[in-house]
Short mmCIF file of C-alpha atoms in Angstrom, two decimals:
data_model
loop_
_atom_site.label_atom_id
_atom_site.label_comp_id
_atom_site.label_asym_id
_atom_site.label_seq_id
_atom_site.Cartn_x
_atom_site.Cartn_y
_atom_site.Cartn_z
CA GLU A 1319 -15.86 -12.58 9.62
CA LEU A 1320 -16.81 -10.03 6.79
CA LYS A 1321 -14.82 -10.87 3.26
CA VAL A 1322 -14.68 -8.84 0.62
CA GLU A 1323 -14.02 -9.75 -3.17
CA GLN A 1324 -13.35 -7.51 -6.00
CA ASN A 1325 -13.20 -8.37 -9.54
CA PRO A 1326 -11.67 -8.13 -11.89
CA LEU A 1327 -8.33 -7.75 -10.24
CA PHE A 1328 -6.94 -6.42 -13.29
CA LEU A 1329 -8.34 -4.31 -15.84
CA SER A 1330 -6.93 -2.51 -18.93
CA MET A 1331 -9.16 -0.35 -21.20
CA GLN A 1332 -9.43 1.81 -23.90
CA GLU A 1333 -9.99 5.78 -23.26
CA GLY A 1334 -13.61 6.12 -23.89
CA LYS A 1335 -15.13 2.73 -23.03
CA ASN A 1336 -17.44 2.21 -20.29
CA TYR A 1337 -16.42 -0.60 -17.40
CA THR A 1338 -17.84 -1.74 -14.36
CA ILE A 1339 -15.55 -2.98 -10.94
CA TYR A 1340 -17.61 -5.75 -8.89
CA CYS A 1341 -17.39 -5.62 -4.93
CA ASN A 1342 -19.06 -8.73 -3.18
CA TYR A 1343 -18.53 -8.91 0.57
CA SER A 1344 -19.49 -12.20 2.61
CA THR A 1345 -21.93 -11.18 5.75
CA THR A 1346 -23.55 -7.89 6.48
CA SER A 1347 -21.97 -4.56 6.04
CA ASP A 1348 -22.97 -1.65 7.57
CA ARG A 1349 -21.59 0.47 4.59
CA LEU A 1350 -19.63 0.32 1.63
CA TYR A 1351 -16.75 2.44 0.85
CA TRP A 1352 -14.27 3.02 -2.53
CA TYR A 1353 -10.96 4.18 -2.39
CA ARG A 1354 -8.62 5.26 -5.25
CA GLN A 1355 -4.92 5.14 -4.68
CA ASP A 1356 -2.16 5.73 -6.79
CA PRO A 1357 1.38 4.31 -7.12
CA GLY A 1358 3.40 5.27 -3.86
CA LYS A 1359 0.39 6.81 -2.51
CA SER A 1360 -2.17 6.50 0.38
CA LEU A 1361 -6.03 6.30 0.20
CA GLU A 1362 -8.35 8.88 -1.60
CA SER A 1363 -12.03 8.58 -0.51
CA LEU A 1364 -14.12 8.12 -3.61
CA PHE A 1365 -17.59 6.88 -2.25
CA VAL A 1366 -19.14 5.87 1.25
CA LEU A 1367 -22.47 3.73 0.32
CA LEU A 1368 -24.95 3.47 3.23
CA SER A 1369 -28.25 1.53 2.12
CA ASN A 1370 -29.94 -0.88 -0.12
CA GLY A 1371 -30.39 1.29 -3.46
CA ALA A 1372 -27.97 3.86 -2.75
CA VAL A 1373 -26.11 5.36 -5.81
CA LYS A 1374 -23.47 8.04 -5.92
CA GLN A 1375 -21.82 10.00 -8.88
CA GLU A 1376 -18.77 11.80 -9.02
CA GLY A 1377 -17.33 13.09 -12.59
CA ARG A 1378 -16.68 9.29 -14.60
CA LEU A 1379 -17.24 6.91 -11.65
CA MET A 1380 -20.57 5.64 -10.19
CA ALA A 1381 -21.18 3.78 -7.46
CA SER A 1382 -24.03 1.64 -6.31
CA LEU A 1383 -24.91 -0.77 -3.52
CA ASP A 1384 -27.22 -3.73 -3.10
CA THR A 1385 -27.03 -5.06 0.05
CA LYS A 1386 -29.73 -7.85 -0.60
CA ALA A 1387 -26.99 -9.12 -3.41
CA ARG A 1388 -24.04 -8.15 -1.06
CA LEU A 1389 -22.60 -6.07 -4.34
CA SER A 1390 -21.51 -2.56 -4.95
CA THR A 1391 -20.54 -1.66 -8.25
CA LEU A 1392 -17.80 1.15 -9.30
CA HIS A 1393 -18.96 2.07 -13.01
CA ILE A 1394 -16.75 3.96 -15.04
CA THR A 1395 -18.10 5.92 -17.94
CA ALA A 1396 -16.18 7.00 -21.15
CA ALA A 1397 -12.83 6.47 -18.92
CA VAL A 1398 -9.68 8.97 -19.63
CA HIS A 1399 -5.89 8.14 -18.68
CA ASP A 1400 -5.96 10.14 -15.34
CA LEU A 1401 -8.62 7.18 -13.57
CA SER A 1402 -5.68 5.11 -13.98
CA ALA A 1403 -4.99 3.85 -10.39
CA THR A 1404 -5.83 1.16 -8.24
CA TYR A 1405 -9.53 1.11 -6.93
CA PHE A 1406 -10.62 -0.30 -3.76
CA CYS A 1407 -13.82 -0.96 -1.81
CA ALA A 1408 -13.74 -1.65 1.73
CA GLY A 1409 -16.38 -2.99 4.08
CA GLN A 1410 -17.28 -2.67 7.90
CA GLU A 1411 -19.39 -4.63 10.01
CA THR A 1412 -20.47 -1.71 12.24
CA SER A 1413 -19.68 1.79 12.55
CA GLY A 1414 -16.16 2.91 13.42
CA SER A 1415 -15.11 -0.77 13.18
CA ARG A 1416 -12.25 -1.92 11.05
CA LEU A 1417 -12.34 -1.70 7.73
CA THR A 1418 -12.11 -5.35 5.40
CA PHE A 1419 -10.50 -4.74 2.29
CA GLY A 1420 -10.79 -6.26 -1.23
CA GLU A 1421 -8.03 -7.00 -3.00
CA GLY A 1422 -8.36 -4.02 -5.69
CA THR A 1423 -8.66 -3.23 -9.43
CA GLN A 1424 -5.53 -2.30 -11.21
CA LEU A 1425 -7.25 -0.05 -13.88
CA THR A 1426 -5.05 1.11 -16.65
CA VAL A 1427 -6.61 3.27 -19.43
CA ASN A 1428 -4.76 3.26 -22.48
CA PRO A 1429 -5.00 6.34 -24.73
CA GLY B 1018 -11.08 18.71 7.56
CA ALA B 1019 -10.28 15.59 9.43
CA VAL B 1020 -6.64 15.35 8.87
CA VAL B 1021 -4.09 12.69 9.70
CA SER B 1022 -0.11 13.57 9.13
CA GLN B 1023 2.16 10.32 9.46
CA HIS B 1024 5.67 10.91 9.42
CA PRO B 1025 8.08 10.12 7.94
CA SER B 1026 6.93 9.39 4.60
CA ARG B 1027 10.15 7.20 3.90
CA VAL B 1028 12.50 5.62 6.14
CA ILE B 1029 15.63 3.73 5.26
CA CYS B 1030 17.06 1.28 8.16
CA LYS B 1031 19.47 -0.77 8.64
CA SER B 1032 18.36 -4.40 9.80
CA GLY B 1033 18.39 -4.60 13.74
CA THR B 1034 17.49 -0.83 14.07
CA SER B 1035 14.23 0.06 15.14
CA VAL B 1036 12.03 2.91 13.70
CA LYS B 1037 8.86 4.72 14.57
CA ILE B 1038 5.97 5.83 12.63
CA GLU B 1039 3.85 8.46 13.82
CA CYS B 1040 0.44 9.57 13.00
CA ARG B 1041 -1.45 13.03 14.54
CA SER B 1042 -4.83 13.63 14.35
CA LEU B 1043 -4.24 17.82 13.41
CA ASP B 1044 -8.08 19.01 13.89
CA PHE B 1045 -10.18 16.23 15.42
CA GLN B 1046 -9.12 14.07 18.58
CA ALA B 1047 -8.62 10.15 17.19
CA THR B 1048 -9.73 8.06 20.33
CA THR B 1049 -8.74 4.91 17.88
CA MET B 1050 -6.06 4.47 15.02
CA PHE B 1051 -5.97 1.46 12.63
CA TRP B 1052 -2.12 0.36 11.24
CA TYR B 1053 -2.24 -1.13 8.19
CA ARG B 1054 0.27 -2.74 6.02
CA GLN B 1055 0.14 -3.35 2.32
CA PHE B 1056 3.08 -5.04 0.30
CA PRO B 1057 3.52 -4.32 -3.24
CA LYS B 1058 0.85 -4.95 -5.85
CA GLN B 1059 -1.69 -5.88 -2.62
CA SER B 1060 -4.31 -5.01 -0.55
CA LEU B 1061 -4.40 -3.24 2.76
CA MET B 1062 -4.10 -5.91 5.84
CA LEU B 1063 -4.88 -4.93 9.36
CA MET B 1064 -2.05 -5.11 11.79
CA ALA B 1065 -3.72 -3.52 14.89
CA THR B 1066 -6.18 -1.29 16.46
CA SER B 1067 -4.88 1.24 18.83
CA ASN B 1068 -7.24 2.92 21.28
CA GLU B 1069 -6.17 5.88 23.14
CA GLY B 1070 -5.35 4.77 26.72
CA SER B 1071 -4.89 1.23 26.55
CA LYS B 1072 -3.55 -1.45 25.17
CA ALA B 1073 -3.50 -1.83 21.33
CA THR B 1074 -5.44 -4.46 19.48
CA TYR B 1075 -2.91 -7.01 17.36
CA GLU B 1076 -4.47 -9.13 14.12
CA GLN B 1077 -3.77 -12.54 14.15
CA GLY B 1078 -0.03 -13.60 13.20
CA VAL B 1079 1.15 -9.82 13.91
CA GLU B 1080 3.80 -10.02 16.71
CA LYS B 1081 2.90 -7.62 19.31
CA ASP B 1082 6.16 -7.48 20.55
CA LYS B 1083 8.03 -6.61 17.07
CA PHE B 1084 5.29 -4.23 16.04
CA LEU B 1085 4.96 -2.09 19.04
CA ILE B 1086 2.00 0.60 19.26
CA ASN B 1087 1.54 3.48 21.58
CA HIS B 1088 -1.77 5.75 21.41
CA ALA B 1089 -0.94 7.86 24.30
CA SER B 1090 -2.89 10.98 23.63
CA LEU B 1091 -5.79 11.55 21.54
CA THR B 1092 -3.90 12.99 19.12
CA LEU B 1093 -0.97 10.80 18.47
CA SER B 1094 -0.57 7.04 17.83
CA THR B 1095 2.89 5.84 16.95
CA LEU B 1096 3.88 2.64 15.83
CA THR B 1097 7.30 1.01 16.55
CA VAL B 1098 9.24 -1.59 13.91
CA THR B 1099 11.49 -3.06 16.65
CA SER B 1100 14.71 -5.16 15.27
CA ALA B 1101 13.47 -4.47 11.84
CA HIS B 1102 14.31 -7.36 8.83
CA PRO B 1103 13.88 -6.84 5.33
CA GLU B 1104 10.86 -8.65 5.31
CA ASP B 1105 9.39 -5.52 7.10
CA SER B 1106 10.20 -3.40 4.39
CA SER B 1107 6.51 -2.35 3.41
CA PHE B 1108 3.82 0.66 3.24
CA TYR B 1109 2.42 1.35 6.61
CA ILE B 1110 -0.77 3.28 6.73
CA CYS B 1111 -2.38 4.68 9.57
CA SER B 1112 -6.30 5.49 9.37
CA ALA B 1113 -8.84 6.91 11.82
CA PRO B 1114 -12.36 6.71 11.66
CA THR B 1115 -14.06 10.22 11.22
CA GLY B 1116 -17.73 11.15 10.72
CA LEU B 1117 -20.06 10.22 7.76
CA GLU B 1118 -19.62 14.05 6.73
CA ARG B 1119 -15.88 13.42 6.30
CA GLY B 1120 -15.78 9.90 4.81
CA GLY B 1121 -16.23 7.72 7.79
CA TYR B 1122 -12.31 7.01 7.68
CA THR B 1123 -9.07 8.98 7.18
CA PHE B 1124 -6.14 7.98 6.19
CA GLY B 1125 -2.59 8.99 6.81
CA SER B 1126 -0.06 9.57 3.79
CA GLY B 1127 1.78 6.45 4.60
CA THR B 1128 5.31 5.36 4.82
CA ARG B 1129 7.28 3.42 2.73
CA LEU B 1130 10.08 1.60 4.97
CA THR B 1131 12.88 -0.02 3.67
CA VAL B 1132 15.16 -2.49 5.28
CA VAL B 1133 18.47 -2.70 4.18
#
């Protein structure tokens, strides 16, 4: 059974700083997803990572996948307040199957 | 593309009553729908998987007689919380698999259920 762990669970950072959220998973995962959730809202898709070494970037966020280490990272560059949200990674064992979510990382970017 | 419309967005009901939550796929056919529950400050936990035309598959610990799931068509899946209790108060989210070009999965906007 796939298990997904994120760290840190809480992250408070200053604007302009860089930081990384880590996502470890326990068994082979067909794909790795990153989502953003604002308070009271549903999930917003950020990235889908398909293969070892995959790297995707959108604005100040960059996600990568190392399937050998069973690790994905979400790197935040020069954080701004608008990035404050909860970020989830999720894995799936096979295409179209259920997603298994990490615990989520609550990010607060302070001015 | 690949929009799942979820209604209602918020509902308050009395203990002992039933509440139905609908998820409609607007521009694609959803043969599978995943139903998640999320308590405050927690992650999403899968409750059940519904497949069009067949019985839903429930996760361990989820009462199938309490959380009735129906997936009667390729565009509509419903979750009915029967005899609701305050501990059922939660955020319920549906999700359907889509193509990778659409992000892999699309999520409904969620339903905030409060049982008083």
